[in-house]
């Protein structure tokens, strides 16, 4: 269909949301785990390396002090010591080091295990006169292993002692720790991804159902779809709001359908009458003068009633989708304006009685239309014009005492409402019609011979409902009827308060 948006595959956005949540959860876990693992490994490696270096440096320093204090010879460091309590064994035990003894000229007097390399610097150190002369630490490779190596002179050209510490085993240990850290980080990331997927599935499950319901509404156009609502969190609030929105749309659609059906039904009568009279116009020259006058009057009456019906339909439709802003107003002043207009239009005596606080928040034009309909209805059903039409506006502050069923407030109006009554001395309303006079197009049996469409009071009901109130009708003492409505003094239902 031209202009139609392409249908997005069902479930794709939801899967994307779940995947995004899972990937995000796993990514955060990965970043945190990698950071913690890296810092832990770096701290452990630093501590191990520093500790090994410190021990080795201390062993070399102790050897230097020992050869300075004592006249040690090559034989003192021999491996043939049966008691293993000589200087060589002390060096090996203290730092887990390898010791090799050099004789004069740098010859190897007692090999280490493994044998250590002897360079020119080592030979020069072996011939040094000063005891404790040190050939600085350096790194060497022996049998594919890495060693720290230092050479300390015995003095007097007697030789030197080489002290080596293997650090490749330490690096192997750290490398294994690194591998285990990587494996642990990978396992944590995988576990975080699985847990994130489970958590995302649990969290988005209700969103999936809610989105499915929305897609069903969009696809089928049916507003009566059951919306799943569970819990009390934001998702539950969204579900309840969506359910209420669908309910209001369904009611609006039903109201629109009934309005079209009822309007079509009501329009048939005047249109049929007009069509019949128009067909008679072709033979108007054949009719007697009295019949001509009656035909013209009938055409004028039918066209006027058709105009009134269309106007009321427009007013009713406008009342349902009224965008007039809510304003603070005094309902007693609105009643005075309506009374002035009614006196000018009908020539009837219309009085206004106001008491209490009649200030409310509402839509001025809609409330004035509702009051005008009530007054016009009273004037229509009292054609003799002998009785006075009374408009009574009773305000009731929120802090006032009492409740439903007390005094004149027997209509069940809640605290903080304003009550509007229009009283007439017409024929009154039959008991069976009191609950139906506010229905659209409903006309009582004794009112069907009078002009009107049956929409005036239904507009009153719509305006009252939009202002948090309700209409009412009951007989008046001494004859006549009392018809009116209540409104919430705080504002209408669409003023942002729900």
XYZ file of C-alpha atoms in Angstrom:
498
model
C 0.000 0.000 0.000
C 1.379 3.391 -0.960
C 2.466 5.498 1.980
C 2.359 2.575 4.414
C 5.370 2.133 6.638
C 7.199 -1.180 6.232
C 6.245 -3.652 8.888
C 9.086 -4.387 11.249
C 9.485 -8.084 12.023
C 7.750 -8.980 15.216
C 10.169 -9.612 18.039
C 13.116 -7.913 16.405
C 13.159 -4.773 18.570
C 12.537 -6.868 21.674
C 15.359 -9.277 20.827
C 17.566 -6.296 20.149
C 16.714 -4.844 23.558
C 17.451 -8.154 25.250
C 20.698 -8.575 23.304
C 21.733 -5.007 24.086
C 21.100 -5.543 27.767
C 23.006 -8.851 27.722
C 25.983 -7.430 25.818
C 26.039 -4.355 28.038
C 25.961 -6.456 31.193
C 28.713 -8.729 29.878
C 30.773 -5.747 28.700
C 30.590 -4.054 32.095
C 31.499 -7.319 33.808
C 34.354 -7.834 31.342
C 35.750 -4.338 31.869
C 35.561 -4.639 35.648
C 36.990 -8.163 35.685
C 39.813 -7.333 33.268
C 40.674 -4.210 35.246
C 40.660 -6.059 38.570
C 42.594 -8.997 37.095
C 45.192 -6.744 35.511
C 45.688 -4.702 38.660
C 45.857 -7.834 40.816
C 48.350 -9.531 38.519
C 50.454 -6.396 38.205
C 50.550 -5.926 41.975
C 51.395 -9.603 42.585
C 54.109 -9.641 39.902
C 55.598 -6.428 41.226
C 55.694 -7.748 44.785
C 57.266 -11.077 43.730
C 59.924 -9.442 41.564
C 60.787 -6.821 44.143
C 60.990 -9.451 46.866
C 63.313 -11.695 44.820
C 65.498 -8.728 43.875
C 65.685 -7.574 47.469
C 66.725 -11.013 48.734
C 69.390 -11.358 46.051
C 70.812 -7.887 46.706
C 70.971 -8.630 50.437
C 72.802 -11.933 49.820
C 75.435 -10.208 47.674
C 75.834 -7.423 50.227
C 76.290 -9.923 53.068
C 78.924 -11.769 51.011
C 80.870 -8.572 50.460
C 80.863 -7.740 54.156
C 81.891 -11.283 55.021
C 84.945 -11.358 52.716
C 86.013 -7.947 53.990
C 85.887 -9.027 57.608
C 87.494 -12.437 57.185
C 90.420 -13.650 55.102
C 88.421 -16.219 53.147
C 89.991 -18.440 50.537
C 88.692 -20.555 47.680
C 88.773 -23.616 49.915
C 86.298 -22.011 52.332
C 83.641 -22.113 49.563
C 84.314 -25.725 48.497
C 81.420 -28.100 48.051
C 83.243 -30.821 50.003
C 82.274 -29.323 53.364
C 80.861 -32.380 55.212
C 78.952 -30.325 57.791
C 77.379 -28.001 55.171
C 77.857 -25.063 57.500
C 80.371 -23.145 55.468
C 79.952 -19.795 53.715
C 78.862 -21.465 50.470
C 75.955 -23.273 52.134
C 74.947 -20.079 53.897
C 74.683 -18.306 50.564
C 72.631 -21.080 48.988
C 70.206 -21.347 51.928
C 69.719 -17.603 52.302
C 68.717 -16.777 48.780
C 68.197 -20.039 46.910
C 71.188 -19.036 44.799
C 73.778 -20.854 42.726
C 77.421 -20.339 43.756
C 80.534 -20.823 41.622
C 84.089 -20.240 42.951
C 86.853 -18.767 40.792
C 90.571 -19.140 41.534
C 93.370 -16.701 40.688
C 93.185 -15.492 37.112
C 89.488 -16.392 36.900
C 89.949 -20.138 36.654
C 86.991 -22.176 37.786
C 87.936 -23.741 41.113
C 84.540 -25.133 42.046
C 81.785 -25.242 39.424
C 78.276 -24.187 40.182
C 75.195 -26.159 39.384
C 74.678 -25.331 36.637
C 78.106 -23.943 35.621
C 78.077 -20.163 35.351
C 79.725 -18.206 32.531
C 83.074 -16.507 33.267
C 83.879 -13.340 31.380
C 86.799 -10.910 31.314
C 85.254 -8.838 34.033
C 84.973 -11.877 36.276
C 88.661 -12.703 35.766
C 89.718 -9.166 36.589
C 87.575 -9.256 39.712
C 89.215 -12.569 40.760
C 92.660 -10.901 40.600
C 91.520 -7.795 42.489
C 93.519 -6.907 45.598
C 90.636 -5.346 47.558
C 88.324 -7.818 49.211
C 84.632 -7.270 48.392
C 85.258 -5.747 44.974
C 81.981 -6.185 43.105
C 81.327 -6.782 39.448
C 77.845 -5.211 39.104
C 74.771 -7.343 38.710
C 73.949 -8.442 35.206
C 71.622 -10.840 33.483
C 72.965 -13.968 31.806
C 71.423 -17.001 30.118
C 72.458 -20.458 31.274
C 70.920 -23.598 29.769
C 67.909 -21.609 28.454
C 67.293 -20.098 31.904
C 67.769 -16.494 32.893
C 69.972 -15.603 35.912
C 71.061 -12.549 37.833
C 74.850 -12.762 38.258
C 77.280 -10.879 40.471
C 80.995 -11.534 41.171
C 82.634 -10.632 44.525
C 86.452 -10.609 44.889
C 88.043 -12.490 47.834
C 90.950 -9.977 47.784
C 94.682 -10.325 47.392
C 94.252 -11.958 43.984
C 93.010 -15.149 45.659
C 89.966 -15.472 43.464
C 86.291 -14.556 43.550
C 82.851 -15.932 44.253
C 80.085 -15.795 41.648
C 76.515 -15.613 43.031
C 73.636 -16.252 40.629
C 69.863 -16.226 41.171
C 67.527 -17.786 38.639
C 64.542 -15.563 37.849
C 63.134 -17.466 34.897
C 61.295 -19.799 37.293
C 59.714 -16.751 38.893
C 58.685 -15.506 35.471
C 57.287 -18.953 34.677
C 55.242 -18.762 37.848
C 54.001 -15.298 36.957
C 53.243 -16.440 33.413
C 51.147 -19.285 34.787
C 49.398 -16.832 37.080
C 48.748 -14.629 34.065
C 47.238 -17.530 32.117
C 45.036 -18.475 35.023
C 43.963 -14.864 35.394
C 43.011 -14.749 31.700
C 41.049 -17.993 32.049
C 39.303 -16.675 35.149
C 38.439 -13.399 33.405
C 37.074 -15.299 30.398
C 34.982 -17.527 32.651
C 33.621 -14.497 34.514
C 32.751 -12.756 31.226
C 30.945 -15.841 29.923
C 29.129 -16.262 33.238
C 28.223 -12.570 33.214
C 26.864 -12.903 29.677
C 24.735 -15.908 30.636
C 23.520 -14.219 33.800
C 22.907 -10.982 31.874
C 20.849 -12.867 29.287
C 18.821 -14.522 32.050
C 18.368 -11.220 33.867
C 17.478 -9.384 30.626
C 14.958 -12.079 29.768
C 13.437 -11.790 33.219
C 13.324 -7.986 33.137
C 12.091 -7.624 29.550
C 9.572 -10.463 29.721
C 6.726 -8.124 30.635
C 7.926 -5.578 28.088
C 7.837 -8.321 25.462
C 4.229 -9.137 26.334
C 3.303 -5.449 26.424
C 4.971 -4.788 23.066
C 3.225 -7.856 21.656
C -0.126 -6.464 22.764
C 0.707 -3.098 21.149
C 1.693 -4.826 17.908
C -1.540 -6.840 17.954
C -3.512 -3.605 18.301
C -1.558 -2.011 15.447
C -1.970 -5.087 13.233
C -5.628 -5.941 13.898
C -7.041 -2.550 14.908
C -8.893 -4.234 17.795
C -8.826 -2.169 20.985
C -10.255 -4.863 23.252
C -6.995 -6.829 23.479
C -6.080 -7.888 27.004
C -3.015 -6.001 28.237
C -0.860 -7.983 30.704
C -0.315 -5.927 33.869
C 1.612 -7.341 36.830
C 3.773 -5.818 39.535
C 4.081 -2.279 40.802
C 7.200 -0.942 39.058
C 7.588 1.325 36.028
C 6.772 -1.483 33.578
C 3.537 -2.175 35.457
C 2.693 1.541 35.406
C 3.330 1.580 31.664
C 1.055 -1.440 31.214
C -1.748 0.110 33.258
C -1.431 3.412 31.385
C -1.536 1.567 28.059
C -4.563 -0.408 29.210
C -6.359 2.777 30.263
C -5.439 4.407 26.957
C -6.891 1.476 25.023
C -10.013 1.634 27.170
C -10.519 5.314 26.428
C -9.864 4.768 22.733
C -12.372 1.912 22.706
C -14.984 4.071 24.438
C -14.283 6.924 22.050
C -14.615 4.589 19.075
C -17.864 3.206 20.443
C -19.193 6.719 21.111
C -18.278 7.741 17.595
C -19.989 4.693 16.123
C -23.153 5.272 18.160
C -23.141 8.951 17.301
C -22.954 8.188 13.585
C -25.692 5.559 13.840
C -27.974 7.748 15.935
C -27.328 10.799 13.785
C -28.102 8.827 10.650
C -31.322 7.593 12.211
C -32.395 11.058 13.312
C -31.504 12.683 10.002
C -33.716 10.302 8.042
C -36.961 11.805 9.370
C -36.416 15.477 8.403
C -34.740 14.478 5.140
C -37.646 12.214 4.205
C -40.111 14.963 5.037
C -38.117 17.491 3.019
C -37.919 15.132 0.048
C -41.688 14.592 0.176
C -42.418 18.309 0.380
C -39.953 19.087 -2.409
C -41.695 16.562 -4.633
C -44.940 18.415 -3.891
C -43.350 21.658 -5.094
C -43.607 20.370 -8.682
C -47.399 20.583 -8.381
C -47.502 23.705 -6.217
C -49.511 25.532 -8.905
C -52.206 22.861 -8.642
C -52.540 23.245 -4.869
C -55.023 25.571 -3.225
C -53.597 28.657 -1.466
C -54.055 27.150 1.998
C -52.150 24.005 1.019
C -49.408 26.131 -0.480
C -49.006 28.088 2.745
C -48.936 24.870 4.743
C -46.324 23.352 2.413
C -44.040 26.390 2.627
C -44.414 26.522 6.424
C -43.682 22.829 6.673
C -40.555 23.249 4.514
C -39.372 26.115 6.684
C -40.005 24.097 9.876
C -38.235 20.994 8.577
C -35.232 22.967 7.316
C -35.017 24.802 10.648
C -35.135 21.515 12.589
C -32.532 20.017 10.256
C -30.293 23.048 10.832
C -30.727 22.758 14.607
C -29.946 19.052 14.472
C -26.760 19.609 12.467
C -25.689 22.426 14.798
C -26.219 20.244 17.853
C -24.315 17.387 16.241
C -21.419 19.741 15.595
C -21.587 20.990 19.188
C -21.661 17.442 20.542
C -18.690 16.371 18.418
C -16.809 19.522 19.432
C -17.571 18.822 23.076
C -16.039 15.355 22.800
C -12.755 16.647 21.412
C -12.713 20.061 23.019
C -9.248 21.567 23.149
C -10.385 24.642 25.098
C -7.929 25.200 27.955
C -9.057 24.936 31.572
C -9.320 28.305 33.291
C -10.367 29.598 36.663
C -13.917 30.960 36.485
C -16.935 31.782 38.622
C -19.874 29.587 37.647
C -22.315 32.139 39.083
C -21.037 34.751 36.625
C -21.398 32.245 33.768
C -25.003 31.664 34.847
C -25.667 35.444 34.786
C -24.337 35.655 31.228
C -26.568 32.766 30.155
C -29.589 34.383 31.829
C -29.005 37.670 30.001
C -28.754 35.851 26.662
C -31.863 33.755 27.375
C -33.948 36.818 28.288
C -33.024 38.454 25.002
C -33.726 35.340 22.911
C -36.923 34.095 24.547
C -38.341 37.132 26.316
C -38.778 34.951 29.395
C -38.097 35.907 32.985
C -34.860 34.147 33.970
C -33.399 34.627 37.466
C -30.103 33.523 38.993
C -29.574 32.518 42.637
C -26.010 31.842 43.773
C -24.691 30.785 47.161
C -21.388 29.548 48.539
C -18.079 29.467 46.729
C -18.858 28.924 43.046
C -15.315 29.310 41.723
C -14.021 26.318 39.751
C -11.454 25.366 37.164
C -13.189 24.590 33.877
C -13.802 25.362 30.239
C -15.920 28.512 30.017
C -17.421 27.948 26.548
C -18.413 24.332 27.267
C -20.035 25.223 30.602
C -21.900 28.139 29.031
C -23.180 25.842 26.273
C -24.416 23.311 28.835
C -26.240 25.992 30.856
C -27.768 27.491 27.703
C -29.094 24.058 26.689
C -30.747 23.649 30.088
C -32.400 27.070 29.918
C -33.556 26.572 26.307
C -34.937 23.163 27.257
C -36.873 24.744 30.147
C -38.250 27.461 27.845
C -39.261 24.914 25.193
C -41.281 22.803 27.636
C -43.017 25.818 29.167
C -44.390 27.427 26.003
C -46.983 29.529 27.822
C -44.202 31.492 29.468
C -46.110 32.010 32.674
C -43.485 30.596 35.049
C -40.101 32.010 35.884
C -37.054 29.988 34.902
C -34.664 29.841 37.820
C -30.937 29.124 37.655
C -29.552 28.056 41.041
C -25.794 27.774 41.544
C -24.698 26.317 44.888
C -21.042 26.218 45.777
C -19.638 23.988 48.473
C -16.084 24.508 49.745
C -13.886 21.448 50.238
C -13.553 22.138 53.954
C -17.304 22.300 54.479
C -18.898 19.547 56.590
C -21.560 17.120 55.584
C -21.569 14.512 52.880
C -23.750 12.721 50.377
C -27.300 12.356 51.457
C -27.374 15.470 53.655
C -29.735 18.324 52.800
C -29.828 19.423 49.172
C -26.738 17.371 48.386
C -28.661 14.139 48.114
C -27.376 13.535 44.589
C -24.188 12.083 46.008
C -21.990 15.003 44.992
C -18.555 14.707 46.607
C -16.875 17.390 48.662
C -15.512 20.292 46.633
C -18.251 20.371 43.972
C -20.511 23.054 42.577
C -24.133 22.231 41.799
C -26.120 23.908 39.015
C -29.929 23.601 38.755
C -32.399 24.968 36.224
C -35.937 24.985 37.585
C -39.060 25.445 35.467
C -42.820 25.167 35.820
C -43.404 23.019 32.772
C -45.125 19.627 32.593
C -42.224 17.908 34.401
C -40.497 14.627 33.546
C -42.128 11.232 33.841
C -40.449 8.900 36.315
C -39.514 6.395 33.605
C -37.794 9.082 31.548
C -35.593 10.628 34.262
C -32.714 8.220 33.746
C -32.853 8.434 29.953
C -33.342 12.098 29.165
C -29.561 12.568 28.960
C -29.117 9.843 26.326
C -28.400 10.964 22.804
C -31.449 11.468 20.612
C -33.769 10.223 23.340
C -37.073 12.066 23.424
C -39.866 11.342 25.854
C -43.259 10.361 24.450
C -44.856 13.735 25.300
C -41.882 15.622 23.785
C -41.828 14.022 20.343
C -44.360 16.490 19.013
C -42.141 19.402 20.053
C -39.162 20.680 18.051
C -35.754 19.389 19.016
C -33.310 16.587 18.324
C -32.759 15.059 21.732
C -29.114 16.166 21.792
C -29.261 19.165 24.111
C -29.247 17.231 27.377
C -26.693 14.741 26.083
C -24.347 17.708 25.579
C -25.004 18.649 29.210
C -23.997 15.149 30.270
C -20.782 15.293 28.208
C -19.786 18.658 29.675
C -20.537 17.544 33.239
C -18.536 14.331 32.805
C -15.561 16.205 31.374
C -15.586 18.403 34.499
C -15.699 15.504 36.951
C -19.441 15.758 37.623
C -22.734 14.198 36.583
C -26.190 15.343 35.376
C -29.439 14.865 37.305
C -33.172 15.403 36.850
C -36.111 15.192 39.271
C -39.589 16.724 39.640
C -40.012 20.128 41.231
C -42.291 20.678 44.155
C -45.466 22.384 42.975
C -44.996 21.211 39.366
C -42.260 21.438 36.821
C -38.791 19.921 36.700
C -35.337 20.481 38.106
C -32.546 19.575 35.669
C -28.886 20.286 36.249
C -25.419 18.948 36.816
C -22.495 18.994 39.217
C -18.873 19.854 38.494
C -15.680 19.285 40.416
C -14.525 22.561 41.914
C -10.891 21.600 41.348
C -10.952 21.286 37.554
C -11.886 18.966 34.716
C -10.667 15.420 34.197
C -8.352 16.517 31.376
C -6.614 19.364 33.158
C -3.531 17.269 33.804
C -4.659 15.598 37.023
C -5.931 12.401 35.417
